[in-house]
mmCIF file with all atom_site columns, C-alpha atoms in Angstrom:
data_model
loop_
_atom_site.group_PDB
_atom_site.id
_atom_site.type_symbol
_atom_site.label_atom_id
_atom_site.label_alt_id
_atom_site.label_comp_id
_atom_site.label_asym_id
_atom_site.label_entity_id
_atom_site.label_seq_id
_atom_site.pdbx_PDB_ins_code
_atom_site.Cartn_x
_atom_site.Cartn_y
_atom_site.Cartn_z
_atom_site.occupancy
_atom_site.B_iso_or_equiv
_atom_site.pdbx_formal_charge
_atom_site.auth_seq_id
_atom_site.auth_comp_id
_atom_site.auth_asym_id
_atom_site.auth_atom_id
_atom_site.pdbx_PDB_model_num
ATOM 1   C CA . UNK A 1 1   ? -6.220  22.757 -20.462 1.00 47.00 ? 1   UNK A CA 1
ATOM 2   C CA . UNK A 1 2   ? -4.693  21.338 -17.256 1.00 51.00 ? 2   UNK A CA 1
ATOM 3   C CA . UNK A 1 3   ? -1.690  19.055 -17.507 1.00 57.00 ? 3   UNK A CA 1
ATOM 4   C CA . UNK A 1 4   ? -2.621  15.708 -15.970 1.00 53.00 ? 4   UNK A CA 1
ATOM 5   C CA . UNK A 1 5   ? -0.441  14.640 -13.054 1.00 58.00 ? 5   UNK A CA 1
ATOM 6   C CA . UNK A 1 6   ? -0.879  10.871 -12.943 1.00 65.00 ? 6   UNK A CA 1
ATOM 7   C CA . UNK A 1 7   ? -0.904  9.189  -9.537  1.00 69.00 ? 7   UNK A CA 1
ATOM 8   C CA . UNK A 1 8   ? -0.515  12.470 -7.685  1.00 86.00 ? 8   UNK A CA 1
ATOM 9   C CA . UNK A 1 9   ? -2.474  13.685 -4.702  1.00 93.00 ? 9   UNK A CA 1
ATOM 10  C CA . UNK A 1 10  ? -2.845  17.126 -3.236  1.00 95.00 ? 10  UNK A CA 1
ATOM 11  C CA . UNK A 1 11  ? -3.981  17.194 0.389   1.00 96.00 ? 11  UNK A CA 1
ATOM 12  C CA . UNK A 1 12  ? -5.551  20.464 1.416   1.00 95.00 ? 12  UNK A CA 1
ATOM 13  C CA . UNK A 1 13  ? -5.577  21.174 5.130   1.00 94.00 ? 13  UNK A CA 1
ATOM 14  C CA . UNK A 1 14  ? -7.270  24.159 6.702   1.00 88.00 ? 14  UNK A CA 1
ATOM 15  C CA . UNK A 1 15  ? -4.216  25.559 8.441   1.00 90.00 ? 15  UNK A CA 1
ATOM 16  C CA . UNK A 1 16  ? -0.504  25.223 9.223   1.00 93.00 ? 16  UNK A CA 1
ATOM 17  C CA . UNK A 1 17  ? -0.972  22.215 11.539  1.00 95.00 ? 17  UNK A CA 1
ATOM 18  C CA . UNK A 1 18  ? -1.886  19.886 8.684   1.00 95.00 ? 18  UNK A CA 1
ATOM 19  C CA . UNK A 1 19  ? 0.771   21.359 6.385   1.00 94.00 ? 19  UNK A CA 1
ATOM 20  C CA . UNK A 1 20  ? 3.600   20.777 8.840   1.00 96.00 ? 20  UNK A CA 1
ATOM 21  C CA . UNK A 1 21  ? 2.311   17.345 9.837   1.00 97.00 ? 21  UNK A CA 1
ATOM 22  C CA . UNK A 1 22  ? 2.021   16.034 6.272   1.00 95.00 ? 22  UNK A CA 1
ATOM 23  C CA . UNK A 1 23  ? 5.493   17.280 5.434   1.00 94.00 ? 23  UNK A CA 1
ATOM 24  C CA . UNK A 1 24  ? 6.887   15.422 8.435   1.00 96.00 ? 24  UNK A CA 1
ATOM 25  C CA . UNK A 1 25  ? 5.266   12.217 7.145   1.00 95.00 ? 25  UNK A CA 1
ATOM 26  C CA . UNK A 1 26  ? 6.784   12.641 3.691   1.00 90.00 ? 26  UNK A CA 1
ATOM 27  C CA . UNK A 1 27  ? 10.235  12.351 5.249   1.00 84.00 ? 27  UNK A CA 1
ATOM 28  C CA . UNK A 1 28  ? 9.360   8.876  6.514   1.00 89.00 ? 28  UNK A CA 1
ATOM 29  C CA . UNK A 1 29  ? 7.027   7.110  4.070   1.00 91.00 ? 29  UNK A CA 1
ATOM 30  C CA . UNK A 1 30  ? 7.804   6.485  0.414   1.00 86.00 ? 30  UNK A CA 1
ATOM 31  C CA . UNK A 1 31  ? 4.058   5.960  -0.180  1.00 84.00 ? 31  UNK A CA 1
ATOM 32  C CA . UNK A 1 32  ? 3.570   9.675  0.448   1.00 89.00 ? 32  UNK A CA 1
ATOM 33  C CA . UNK A 1 33  ? 6.247   11.035 -1.874  1.00 86.00 ? 33  UNK A CA 1
ATOM 34  C CA . UNK A 1 34  ? 3.696   11.894 -4.549  1.00 84.00 ? 34  UNK A CA 1
ATOM 35  C CA . UNK A 1 35  ? 1.505   13.971 -2.287  1.00 89.00 ? 35  UNK A CA 1
ATOM 36  C CA . UNK A 1 36  ? 1.596   17.743 -2.079  1.00 91.00 ? 36  UNK A CA 1
ATOM 37  C CA . UNK A 1 37  ? 0.497   19.274 1.217   1.00 92.00 ? 37  UNK A CA 1
ATOM 38  C CA . UNK A 1 38  ? -1.302  22.564 0.723   1.00 90.00 ? 38  UNK A CA 1
ATOM 39  C CA . UNK A 1 39  ? -3.210  25.062 2.801   1.00 84.00 ? 39  UNK A CA 1
ATOM 40  C CA . UNK A 1 40  ? -5.652  27.874 1.913   1.00 81.00 ? 40  UNK A CA 1
ATOM 41  C CA . UNK A 1 41  ? -4.739  31.450 2.774   1.00 74.00 ? 41  UNK A CA 1
ATOM 42  C CA . UNK A 1 42  ? -7.478  31.424 5.421   1.00 73.00 ? 42  UNK A CA 1
ATOM 43  C CA . UNK A 1 43  ? -9.963  28.949 6.849   1.00 73.00 ? 43  UNK A CA 1
ATOM 44  C CA . UNK A 1 44  ? -13.100 30.199 5.117   1.00 86.00 ? 44  UNK A CA 1
ATOM 45  C CA . UNK A 1 45  ? -15.186 27.842 3.001   1.00 90.00 ? 45  UNK A CA 1
ATOM 46  C CA . UNK A 1 46  ? -14.803 30.224 0.070   1.00 91.00 ? 46  UNK A CA 1
ATOM 47  C CA . UNK A 1 47  ? -11.023 29.978 0.307   1.00 92.00 ? 47  UNK A CA 1
ATOM 48  C CA . UNK A 1 48  ? -11.173 26.180 0.569   1.00 93.00 ? 48  UNK A CA 1
ATOM 49  C CA . UNK A 1 49  ? -13.301 26.119 -2.560  1.00 94.00 ? 49  UNK A CA 1
ATOM 50  C CA . UNK A 1 50  ? -10.713 28.244 -4.355  1.00 93.00 ? 50  UNK A CA 1
ATOM 51  C CA . UNK A 1 51  ? -7.995  25.796 -3.317  1.00 93.00 ? 51  UNK A CA 1
ATOM 52  C CA . UNK A 1 52  ? -10.013 22.867 -4.659  1.00 95.00 ? 52  UNK A CA 1
ATOM 53  C CA . UNK A 1 53  ? -10.588 24.598 -7.995  1.00 94.00 ? 53  UNK A CA 1
ATOM 54  C CA . UNK A 1 54  ? -6.893  25.476 -8.218  1.00 93.00 ? 54  UNK A CA 1
ATOM 55  C CA . UNK A 1 55  ? -5.955  21.838 -7.625  1.00 93.00 ? 55  UNK A CA 1
ATOM 56  C CA . UNK A 1 56  ? -8.367  20.767 -10.371 1.00 92.00 ? 56  UNK A CA 1
ATOM 57  C CA . UNK A 1 57  ? -6.844  23.282 -12.795 1.00 90.00 ? 57  UNK A CA 1
ATOM 58  C CA . UNK A 1 58  ? -3.345  22.044 -11.942 1.00 90.00 ? 58  UNK A CA 1
ATOM 59  C CA . UNK A 1 59  ? -4.269  18.510 -12.978 1.00 90.00 ? 59  UNK A CA 1
ATOM 60  C CA . UNK A 1 60  ? -4.035  16.564 -9.710  1.00 92.00 ? 60  UNK A CA 1
ATOM 61  C CA . UNK A 1 61  ? -5.929  13.298 -9.977  1.00 91.00 ? 61  UNK A CA 1
ATOM 62  C CA . UNK A 1 62  ? -6.765  13.020 -6.280  1.00 95.00 ? 62  UNK A CA 1
ATOM 63  C CA . UNK A 1 63  ? -7.763  16.007 -4.170  1.00 96.00 ? 63  UNK A CA 1
ATOM 64  C CA . UNK A 1 64  ? -8.139  15.241 -0.481  1.00 97.00 ? 64  UNK A CA 1
ATOM 65  C CA . UNK A 1 65  ? -9.448  17.885 1.934   1.00 96.00 ? 65  UNK A CA 1
ATOM 66  C CA . UNK A 1 66  ? -8.811  17.630 5.674   1.00 96.00 ? 66  UNK A CA 1
ATOM 67  C CA . UNK A 1 67  ? -11.737 19.105 7.552   1.00 96.00 ? 67  UNK A CA 1
ATOM 68  C CA . UNK A 1 68  ? -11.825 20.175 11.202  1.00 95.00 ? 68  UNK A CA 1
ATOM 69  C CA . UNK A 1 69  ? -15.436 19.969 12.330  1.00 95.00 ? 69  UNK A CA 1
ATOM 70  C CA . UNK A 1 70  ? -15.130 22.292 15.341  1.00 92.00 ? 70  UNK A CA 1
ATOM 71  C CA . UNK A 1 71  ? -15.609 25.424 13.255  1.00 85.00 ? 71  UNK A CA 1
ATOM 72  C CA . UNK A 1 72  ? -18.219 23.797 10.987  1.00 88.00 ? 72  UNK A CA 1
ATOM 73  C CA . UNK A 1 73  ? -20.587 23.044 13.851  1.00 81.00 ? 73  UNK A CA 1
ATOM 74  C CA . UNK A 1 74  ? -20.309 26.313 15.772  1.00 79.00 ? 74  UNK A CA 1
ATOM 75  C CA . UNK A 1 75  ? -23.421 27.899 14.248  1.00 83.00 ? 75  UNK A CA 1
ATOM 76  C CA . UNK A 1 76  ? -26.092 27.392 11.608  1.00 90.00 ? 76  UNK A CA 1
ATOM 77  C CA . UNK A 1 77  ? -24.384 29.504 8.959   1.00 90.00 ? 77  UNK A CA 1
ATOM 78  C CA . UNK A 1 78  ? -21.117 27.571 9.268   1.00 88.00 ? 78  UNK A CA 1
ATOM 79  C CA . UNK A 1 79  ? -22.944 24.235 9.091   1.00 92.00 ? 79  UNK A CA 1
ATOM 80  C CA . UNK A 1 80  ? -24.867 25.307 6.002   1.00 94.00 ? 80  UNK A CA 1
ATOM 81  C CA . UNK A 1 81  ? -21.791 26.656 4.209   1.00 94.00 ? 81  UNK A CA 1
ATOM 82  C CA . UNK A 1 82  ? -19.907 23.437 4.872   1.00 95.00 ? 82  UNK A CA 1
ATOM 83  C CA . UNK A 1 83  ? -22.872 21.269 3.858   1.00 96.00 ? 83  UNK A CA 1
ATOM 84  C CA . UNK A 1 84  ? -23.072 23.150 0.543   1.00 96.00 ? 84  UNK A CA 1
ATOM 85  C CA . UNK A 1 85  ? -19.379 22.707 -0.155  1.00 96.00 ? 85  UNK A CA 1
ATOM 86  C CA . UNK A 1 86  ? -19.400 19.037 0.815   1.00 97.00 ? 86  UNK A CA 1
ATOM 87  C CA . UNK A 1 87  ? -22.460 18.371 -1.342  1.00 97.00 ? 87  UNK A CA 1
ATOM 88  C CA . UNK A 1 88  ? -20.770 20.053 -4.306  1.00 97.00 ? 88  UNK A CA 1
ATOM 89  C CA . UNK A 1 89  ? -17.391 18.320 -4.107  1.00 97.00 ? 89  UNK A CA 1
ATOM 90  C CA . UNK A 1 90  ? -17.185 15.303 -1.777  1.00 98.00 ? 90  UNK A CA 1
ATOM 91  C CA . UNK A 1 91  ? -17.059 12.041 -3.699  1.00 97.00 ? 91  UNK A CA 1
ATOM 92  C CA . UNK A 1 92  ? -16.982 13.838 -7.052  1.00 96.00 ? 92  UNK A CA 1
ATOM 93  C CA . UNK A 1 93  ? -15.187 11.961 -9.833  1.00 95.00 ? 93  UNK A CA 1
ATOM 94  C CA . UNK A 1 94  ? -14.543 13.363 -13.295 1.00 94.00 ? 94  UNK A CA 1
ATOM 95  C CA . UNK A 1 95  ? -12.628 11.636 -16.077 1.00 89.00 ? 95  UNK A CA 1
ATOM 96  C CA . UNK A 1 96  ? -12.222 13.090 -19.561 1.00 79.00 ? 96  UNK A CA 1
ATOM 97  C CA . UNK A 1 97  ? -8.674  12.573 -20.825 1.00 71.00 ? 97  UNK A CA 1
ATOM 98  C CA . UNK A 1 98  ? -9.394  14.347 -24.132 1.00 72.00 ? 98  UNK A CA 1
ATOM 99  C CA . UNK A 1 99  ? -10.197 17.495 -22.200 1.00 72.00 ? 99  UNK A CA 1
ATOM 100 C CA . UNK A 1 100 ? -7.293  16.937 -19.819 1.00 74.00 ? 100 UNK A CA 1
ATOM 101 C CA . UNK A 1 101 ? -9.550  16.342 -16.840 1.00 82.00 ? 101 UNK A CA 1
ATOM 102 C CA . UNK A 1 102 ? -9.275  13.422 -14.444 1.00 88.00 ? 102 UNK A CA 1
ATOM 103 C CA . UNK A 1 103 ? -9.802  13.819 -10.722 1.00 93.00 ? 103 UNK A CA 1
ATOM 104 C CA . UNK A 1 104 ? -11.486 12.586 -7.582  1.00 96.00 ? 104 UNK A CA 1
ATOM 105 C CA . UNK A 1 105 ? -12.309 14.798 -4.596  1.00 97.00 ? 105 UNK A CA 1
ATOM 106 C CA . UNK A 1 106 ? -12.722 13.479 -1.058  1.00 97.00 ? 106 UNK A CA 1
ATOM 107 C CA . UNK A 1 107 ? -13.352 15.175 2.276   1.00 98.00 ? 107 UNK A CA 1
ATOM 108 C CA . UNK A 1 108 ? -11.901 13.593 5.429   1.00 98.00 ? 108 UNK A CA 1
ATOM 109 C CA . UNK A 1 109 ? -13.352 14.944 8.656   1.00 97.00 ? 109 UNK A CA 1
ATOM 110 C CA . UNK A 1 110 ? -12.043 15.033 12.206  1.00 98.00 ? 110 UNK A CA 1
ATOM 111 C CA . UNK A 1 111 ? -14.193 16.084 15.142  1.00 97.00 ? 111 UNK A CA 1
ATOM 112 C CA . UNK A 1 112 ? -13.199 18.274 16.690  1.00 95.00 ? 112 UNK A CA 1
ATOM 113 C CA . UNK A 1 113 ? -9.775  18.898 15.141  1.00 96.00 ? 113 UNK A CA 1
ATOM 114 C CA . UNK A 1 114 ? -6.686  17.223 13.665  1.00 97.00 ? 114 UNK A CA 1
ATOM 115 C CA . UNK A 1 115 ? -5.128  17.057 17.126  1.00 98.00 ? 115 UNK A CA 1
ATOM 116 C CA . UNK A 1 116 ? -7.524  14.190 17.871  1.00 98.00 ? 116 UNK A CA 1
ATOM 117 C CA . UNK A 1 117 ? -5.669  12.069 15.319  1.00 98.00 ? 117 UNK A CA 1
ATOM 118 C CA . UNK A 1 118 ? -2.403  13.063 17.009  1.00 98.00 ? 118 UNK A CA 1
ATOM 119 C CA . UNK A 1 119 ? -3.849  11.960 20.341  1.00 98.00 ? 119 UNK A CA 1
ATOM 120 C CA . UNK A 1 120 ? -4.668  8.613  18.739  1.00 98.00 ? 120 UNK A CA 1
ATOM 121 C CA . UNK A 1 121 ? -0.903  8.017  18.454  1.00 98.00 ? 121 UNK A CA 1
ATOM 122 C CA . UNK A 1 122 ? -1.036  7.522  22.230  1.00 98.00 ? 122 UNK A CA 1
ATOM 123 C CA . UNK A 1 123 ? -4.485  6.201  23.094  1.00 98.00 ? 123 UNK A CA 1
ATOM 124 C CA . UNK A 1 124 ? -8.037  5.736  21.899  1.00 98.00 ? 124 UNK A CA 1
ATOM 125 C CA . UNK A 1 125 ? -10.803 7.974  23.187  1.00 98.00 ? 125 UNK A CA 1
ATOM 126 C CA . UNK A 1 126 ? -14.422 8.699  22.434  1.00 97.00 ? 126 UNK A CA 1
ATOM 127 C CA . UNK A 1 127 ? -14.629 11.431 25.061  1.00 96.00 ? 127 UNK A CA 1
ATOM 128 C CA . UNK A 1 128 ? -16.919 14.334 24.236  1.00 97.00 ? 128 UNK A CA 1
ATOM 129 C CA . UNK A 1 129 ? -14.386 17.189 24.347  1.00 96.00 ? 129 UNK A CA 1
ATOM 130 C CA . UNK A 1 130 ? -15.921 20.592 24.982  1.00 94.00 ? 130 UNK A CA 1
ATOM 131 C CA . UNK A 1 131 ? -13.803 22.228 22.243  1.00 95.00 ? 131 UNK A CA 1
ATOM 132 C CA . UNK A 1 132 ? -10.618 21.765 20.223  1.00 95.00 ? 132 UNK A CA 1
ATOM 133 C CA . UNK A 1 133 ? -8.541  23.434 22.950  1.00 96.00 ? 133 UNK A CA 1
ATOM 134 C CA . UNK A 1 134 ? -9.490  20.606 25.316  1.00 97.00 ? 134 UNK A CA 1
ATOM 135 C CA . UNK A 1 135 ? -8.026  18.081 22.867  1.00 98.00 ? 135 UNK A CA 1
ATOM 136 C CA . UNK A 1 136 ? -4.882  20.178 22.452  1.00 97.00 ? 136 UNK A CA 1
ATOM 137 C CA . UNK A 1 137 ? -4.482  20.272 26.241  1.00 98.00 ? 137 UNK A CA 1
ATOM 138 C CA . UNK A 1 138 ? -4.903  16.502 26.483  1.00 97.00 ? 138 UNK A CA 1
ATOM 139 C CA . UNK A 1 139 ? -2.305  16.010 23.756  1.00 98.00 ? 139 UNK A CA 1
ATOM 140 C CA . UNK A 1 140 ? 0.047   18.398 25.535  1.00 98.00 ? 140 UNK A CA 1
ATOM 141 C CA . UNK A 1 141 ? -0.239  16.310 28.685  1.00 97.00 ? 141 UNK A CA 1
ATOM 142 C CA . UNK A 1 142 ? 0.587   13.186 26.682  1.00 97.00 ? 142 UNK A CA 1
ATOM 143 C CA . UNK A 1 143 ? 3.694   14.480 24.927  1.00 98.00 ? 143 UNK A CA 1
ATOM 144 C CA . UNK A 1 144 ? 4.318   18.214 25.429  1.00 98.00 ? 144 UNK A CA 1
ATOM 145 C CA . UNK A 1 145 ? 2.695   19.259 22.147  1.00 98.00 ? 145 UNK A CA 1
ATOM 146 C CA . UNK A 1 146 ? 2.322   22.974 21.424  1.00 97.00 ? 146 UNK A CA 1
ATOM 147 C CA . UNK A 1 147 ? 0.080   24.435 18.732  1.00 96.00 ? 147 UNK A CA 1
ATOM 148 C CA . UNK A 1 148 ? 2.474   27.108 17.470  1.00 96.00 ? 148 UNK A CA 1
ATOM 149 C CA . UNK A 1 149 ? 4.318   27.599 14.201  1.00 94.00 ? 149 UNK A CA 1
ATOM 150 C CA . UNK A 1 150 ? 7.594   27.797 16.111  1.00 97.00 ? 150 UNK A CA 1
ATOM 151 C CA . UNK A 1 151 ? 6.960   24.385 17.664  1.00 98.00 ? 151 UNK A CA 1
ATOM 152 C CA . UNK A 1 152 ? 5.960   22.906 14.303  1.00 97.00 ? 152 UNK A CA 1
ATOM 153 C CA . UNK A 1 153 ? 9.096   24.293 12.641  1.00 96.00 ? 153 UNK A CA 1
ATOM 154 C CA . UNK A 1 154 ? 11.458  22.924 15.306  1.00 97.00 ? 154 UNK A CA 1
ATOM 155 C CA . UNK A 1 155 ? 9.675   19.625 16.042  1.00 97.00 ? 155 UNK A CA 1
ATOM 156 C CA . UNK A 1 156 ? 8.757   17.585 12.923  1.00 97.00 ? 156 UNK A CA 1
ATOM 157 C CA . UNK A 1 157 ? 5.419   16.386 14.219  1.00 98.00 ? 157 UNK A CA 1
ATOM 158 C CA . UNK A 1 158 ? 5.327   12.731 13.204  1.00 98.00 ? 158 UNK A CA 1
ATOM 159 C CA . UNK A 1 159 ? 8.860   12.113 14.444  1.00 97.00 ? 159 UNK A CA 1
ATOM 160 C CA . UNK A 1 160 ? 8.089   14.027 17.641  1.00 98.00 ? 160 UNK A CA 1
ATOM 161 C CA . UNK A 1 161 ? 5.082   11.835 18.407  1.00 98.00 ? 161 UNK A CA 1
ATOM 162 C CA . UNK A 1 162 ? 7.087   8.660  17.773  1.00 98.00 ? 162 UNK A CA 1
ATOM 163 C CA . UNK A 1 163 ? 9.953   9.813  20.011  1.00 98.00 ? 163 UNK A CA 1
ATOM 164 C CA . UNK A 1 164 ? 7.388   10.634 22.688  1.00 98.00 ? 164 UNK A CA 1
ATOM 165 C CA . UNK A 1 165 ? 6.124   7.043  22.688  1.00 98.00 ? 165 UNK A CA 1
ATOM 166 C CA . UNK A 1 166 ? 3.369   7.318  20.098  1.00 98.00 ? 166 UNK A CA 1
ATOM 167 C CA . UNK A 1 167 ? 2.604   4.860  17.307  1.00 98.00 ? 167 UNK A CA 1
ATOM 168 C CA . UNK A 1 168 ? 1.444   5.913  13.838  1.00 97.00 ? 168 UNK A CA 1
ATOM 169 C CA . UNK A 1 169 ? -0.229  2.654  12.905  1.00 96.00 ? 169 UNK A CA 1
ATOM 170 C CA . UNK A 1 170 ? -1.990  2.689  16.250  1.00 98.00 ? 170 UNK A CA 1
ATOM 171 C CA . UNK A 1 171 ? -3.244  6.167  15.384  1.00 98.00 ? 171 UNK A CA 1
ATOM 172 C CA . UNK A 1 172 ? -4.593  4.852  12.078  1.00 98.00 ? 172 UNK A CA 1
ATOM 173 C CA . UNK A 1 173 ? -6.284  1.900  13.766  1.00 98.00 ? 173 UNK A CA 1
ATOM 174 C CA . UNK A 1 174 ? -7.734  4.102  16.510  1.00 98.00 ? 174 UNK A CA 1
ATOM 175 C CA . UNK A 1 175 ? -9.090  6.536  13.931  1.00 98.00 ? 175 UNK A CA 1
ATOM 176 C CA . UNK A 1 176 ? -10.747 3.705  11.992  1.00 98.00 ? 176 UNK A CA 1
ATOM 177 C CA . UNK A 1 177 ? -12.163 2.423  15.282  1.00 98.00 ? 177 UNK A CA 1
ATOM 178 C CA . UNK A 1 178 ? -13.692 5.848  15.900  1.00 98.00 ? 178 UNK A CA 1
ATOM 179 C CA . UNK A 1 179 ? -15.321 5.779  12.440  1.00 98.00 ? 179 UNK A CA 1
ATOM 180 C CA . UNK A 1 180 ? -16.758 2.351  13.140  1.00 98.00 ? 180 UNK A CA 1
ATOM 181 C CA . UNK A 1 181 ? -18.197 3.645  16.400  1.00 98.00 ? 181 UNK A CA 1
ATOM 182 C CA . UNK A 1 182 ? -19.906 6.503  14.549  1.00 97.00 ? 182 UNK A CA 1
ATOM 183 C CA . UNK A 1 183 ? -21.269 4.071  11.950  1.00 97.00 ? 183 UNK A CA 1
ATOM 184 C CA . UNK A 1 184 ? -22.778 1.914  14.699  1.00 97.00 ? 184 UNK A CA 1
ATOM 185 C CA . UNK A 1 185 ? -24.520 4.979  16.113  1.00 97.00 ? 185 UNK A CA 1
ATOM 186 C CA . UNK A 1 186 ? -22.622 4.906  19.401  1.00 96.00 ? 186 UNK A CA 1
ATOM 187 C CA . UNK A 1 187 ? -22.110 8.678  19.205  1.00 96.00 ? 187 UNK A CA 1
ATOM 188 C CA . UNK A 1 188 ? -21.856 11.512 16.653  1.00 94.00 ? 188 UNK A CA 1
ATOM 189 C CA . UNK A 1 189 ? -18.717 13.229 17.982  1.00 96.00 ? 189 UNK A CA 1
ATOM 190 C CA . UNK A 1 190 ? -14.977 12.590 18.537  1.00 98.00 ? 190 UNK A CA 1
ATOM 191 C CA . UNK A 1 191 ? -13.947 10.769 15.382  1.00 98.00 ? 191 UNK A CA 1
ATOM 192 C CA . UNK A 1 192 ? -11.314 11.021 12.692  1.00 98.00 ? 192 UNK A CA 1
ATOM 193 C CA . UNK A 1 193 ? -11.454 9.839  9.103   1.00 98.00 ? 193 UNK A CA 1
ATOM 194 C CA . UNK A 1 194 ? -7.695  10.277 8.661   1.00 98.00 ? 194 UNK A CA 1
ATOM 195 C CA . UNK A 1 195 ? -7.108  6.579  9.302   1.00 97.00 ? 195 UNK A CA 1
ATOM 196 C CA . UNK A 1 196 ? -9.152  5.773  6.217   1.00 97.00 ? 196 UNK A CA 1
ATOM 197 C CA . UNK A 1 197 ? -7.295  8.415  4.243   1.00 97.00 ? 197 UNK A CA 1
ATOM 198 C CA . UNK A 1 198 ? -3.874  7.028  5.122   1.00 96.00 ? 198 UNK A CA 1
ATOM 199 C CA . UNK A 1 199 ? -5.006  3.499  4.266   1.00 95.00 ? 199 UNK A CA 1
ATOM 200 C CA . UNK A 1 200 ? -6.154  4.772  0.864   1.00 94.00 ? 200 UNK A CA 1
ATOM 201 C CA . UNK A 1 201 ? -2.741  6.380  0.406   1.00 93.00 ? 201 UNK A CA 1
ATOM 202 C CA . UNK A 1 202 ? -1.169  2.948  0.833   1.00 91.00 ? 202 UNK A CA 1
ATOM 203 C CA . UNK A 1 203 ? -0.147  2.984  4.485   1.00 87.00 ? 203 UNK A CA 1
ATOM 204 C CA . UNK A 1 204 ? -1.638  -0.129 6.073   1.00 72.00 ? 204 UNK A CA 1
#
């Protein structure tokens, strides 16, 4: 039986970028002290599913998954695998204290990749980027960002963006704006649901 961890959240990213970024936020915001950043061993849907099941067994009551849509939309098989996983877990709530089970699972997507949310620290865009590398290049031009473990280890990401002239709450607001644009049917690309996630974590 899992041991319930009340008011605790595990956030599962798909790679080191999200892991390093979330840890940099924990240094700054008390609202995030009860979150545990985590990352699967690889980016496969099977490995993400294993990470979700592990989090359930460990008793976390909120399990948030950060999803980069670039790899999900590259071909039919990837889209179908992701659709299956999302259908199985997203929005799932289970509560049975007698059995030691109490959790909610949410997926938070970014198209094309998490770097779009980083770019939102600096400006809003709905540009249709050709791939995730194009967003990384745009972010690099804005602040000198590099997508390498060495850069992540020597430049705490949130603090780096702030020192480079970025604004976290602006990033949240821009991300929410992108969601609203999708909801209106303006486009079906270039959006981030991380603004909603951070608001749900108590950062307004």
